[in-house]
Amino acid sequence: MLNQLQILEQQGIIRPLDYQFAKLIHSMNPDPLLALAAANVSFELGQGNVCISLASDFTLFGLEYCCFEESESFRLVDRDTLDIPRDQWLARLKRTDIVGDGSEPTPLVLDNKRLYLYRYWQYERIVSSFLKSRSVELLDTEEARGILQRLFQRDYSYVIHQCKGKSEATQKAEIIKWLDIESSDQLDWKTILKAINQSADADTLDLLIPESVCLNWQKIAAALAASRSFSVISGGPGTGKTTTVTRLLALLAELGLKRNSPPDIKLVAPTGKAAARLTESIGGALAKINCSETVRDRIPAQAGTLHRLLGVIPGQAGFVHNKNNRLHLDILVVDEASMIDLPLMSHLLDALPDHARLILLGDRDQLSSVEAGSVLGDICAAASFGYSNEQSNLLEALTGHTLQDIEPAQAHTSNIATADHSVSDSLCLLRKSYRFDAHSGIGSLAQAVNNGDQVSLQSVFTSGFEDIERFSIAQNSGYQLLIQQCAESYRHYLDLIPQKAEPQHILNAFNEFQLLCALREGPYGIAGLNEEIQNALQQKGLIDITGQWYEGRPVLITRNDHGLGLYNGDIGITIRGADDRLRVAFQLPDKQVREFLPSRLPEHETVFAMTIHKSQGSEFADVAMVLPDKDNPIITRELVYTGITRAKSKLTLFSEMEILIKAAKSPTKRQSGLYQRLVQ
Ligand SMILES: Nc1ncnc2c1ncn2[C@@H]1O[C@H](COP(=O)(O)OP(=O)(O)OP(=O)(O)O)[C@@H](O)[C@H]1O
């Protein structure tokens, strides 16, 4: 068996790590199935899967057994050796001392027909038992309801704006949509439309449209998070997650101040870039809320990175803060939670003090974390169970909205009959984007991709939306157009360099546009496109490539350097300092610009083109996204959705329609037992 695995390793089908692990297991027990199972679990971990499920037809190194015989990749191996019948795996694995049930450390753990590495089984257990053990927080309902009422006073300016110049029927539809009106028959529409068109004040409109006929999901999310020590607010871009959490923090700070125990609040995100964005949007949201200065002062103006909060120990997997040295905080808000992998989530939960509240924000439809697990997705899948009666009653008491008749979110495919509500009672999904309105192609395209809806995908590009465009890439002309468009889009930041503009302005200008790619290698990947764009810019005289480093070279940091304060995902631009030496300017989360000598930078790469994976946690006004001309298993629904939703105002897609449709119909499912643990 080891020989066969070695061939697979030499062919690049499995990683050296997978082979070495199999070898280690083989040295402990020579049963060939164990080496095979160990290599497969390790291989799957590299693919982001926390475990392998032995319950049904499982794959071997990513290949269905049925395709095994024909597979070209397995040509050189003795397929009979690898082909241990799957119905034998469970029973044979159970009989060995290498596979345990988790009660004591063994290299592999078999739990509910899922095979894990011991460490990952532990991570999953830590996360699930933490989330299930978190419970209801005691609130003075009347007091909290009053504060929520003030904090979530309706802002009609958005609705009034959306109604401008529209027909009465459309105006009515807009008002119903934006105010989440559930019982429209009870309203006097003639008077309402008149008041909206006269931009009547909030008090008048509040009387005409009482809260009892509406469902304000942002208010419900805040009430829910106030009532639980663990909560998740999930939604796509611009659905108001930050707005909601800022008001929630104001509520909690106000309640704490009244009891002379103002909470210690911390805000974090997985990357420096995401932390900087959170800092910016919390700042914007804070300026708009209706609370006292004392309350406002309790809400941090600055977000940090998760790694910095936990305290990285150089060269070690653990953190300064752990279960023996807990964090000092009362409330922790974690943004972009979809980027957090299972091990990191487990470390974070271990380090949280028992009394602390944890609030996760994120978009469940985005790509999962780079490393194993899909923690946010697994948690949010529990939303299909809806709220328990107790939770609905509490939310009704806190918000004045009626929730009893609400349909639970889209049914999950699981057939679990009796659900545990401890997690579903902690979730709130925000669905309406206040950034992309009905006239937004970006929003419509993102939705079509998310729904895997071929008809909408085909019509969205011909519906007259001005903010989206698609070009075919298969022809050379499409490829050349892509290069030329990118070169022109980068012109505006490069033009600032000879003008000796402030580094901050140059960085801001660069951030206006980004080319995103699905792949790393090849002509459609970042490797090929970085080179092509560089050449085009050189030809236009916008850059002067004299060596590896040249003025205007944009670089992306790909490894954290806690000492320098530079993090994976940070973007810097090379500029010439007053002393004529080249330096790379970065904007740090505190908004300061710092310059570094190129030789001091941690791992980095040129970033005229960026992978969609790396763009997570960032947004750009204008995005060009390129998908390869041929099908590739890497192109999934989540990948394309994540790329589309990085664009705020303009998206140009370079892709064949078939590839886009295929991607939209290929959602990723990562193997993990977390969802099952959470709902049973
Ligand atoms: N209920 C609302 N009425 C009107 N405007 C709103 C409402 N909620 C949010 N907005 C506005 O929509 C924009 C996006 O809100 P916010 O930043 O809170 O969303 P988000 O979900 O955190 O976005 P992202 O995922 O991009 O960080 C902001 O300009 C905000 O002021």
Short mmCIF file of C-alpha atoms in Angstrom, two decimals, residues 435-449 456-457 459-469 644-645 647-651:
data_model
loop_
_atom_site.label_atom_id
_atom_site.label_comp_id
_atom_site.label_asym_id
_atom_site.label_seq_id
_atom_site.Cartn_x
_atom_site.Cartn_y
_atom_site.Cartn_z
CA ARG A 435 -26.31 49.01 -1.19
CA PHE A 436 -27.58 47.29 -4.33
CA ASP A 437 -31.09 48.48 -5.11
CA ALA A 438 -33.48 47.13 -7.72
CA HIS A 439 -31.45 48.90 -10.39
CA SER A 440 -28.32 47.05 -9.49
CA GLY A 441 -27.03 44.41 -11.84
CA ILE A 442 -24.40 43.40 -9.28
CA GLY A 443 -27.08 42.54 -6.71
CA SER A 444 -29.24 40.73 -9.29
CA LEU A 445 -26.26 38.78 -10.65
CA ALA A 446 -25.11 37.80 -7.15
CA GLN A 447 -28.62 36.57 -6.38
CA ALA A 448 -28.89 34.59 -9.62
CA VAL A 449 -25.55 32.89 -8.94
CA SER A 456 -31.89 34.78 -14.50
CA LEU A 457 -28.20 34.40 -15.22
CA SER A 459 -31.20 37.45 -18.74
CA VAL A 460 -29.34 39.58 -16.22
CA PHE A 461 -26.75 40.73 -18.73
CA THR A 462 -29.38 41.75 -21.27
CA SER A 463 -31.68 43.57 -18.84
CA GLY A 464 -30.13 46.98 -19.31
CA PHE A 465 -28.19 47.10 -16.04
CA GLU A 466 -25.45 49.67 -16.33
CA ASP A 467 -23.23 48.34 -13.60
CA ILE A 468 -22.52 44.89 -15.09
CA GLU A 469 -21.02 43.79 -18.37
CA ILE A 644 -19.11 39.42 -7.72
CA THR A 645 -19.86 40.81 -4.28
CA ALA A 647 -17.69 45.03 -6.49
CA LYS A 648 -19.50 48.06 -5.11
CA SER A 649 -20.35 50.03 -8.26
CA LYS A 650 -19.15 48.26 -11.40
CA LEU A 651 -18.43 44.67 -12.40
#
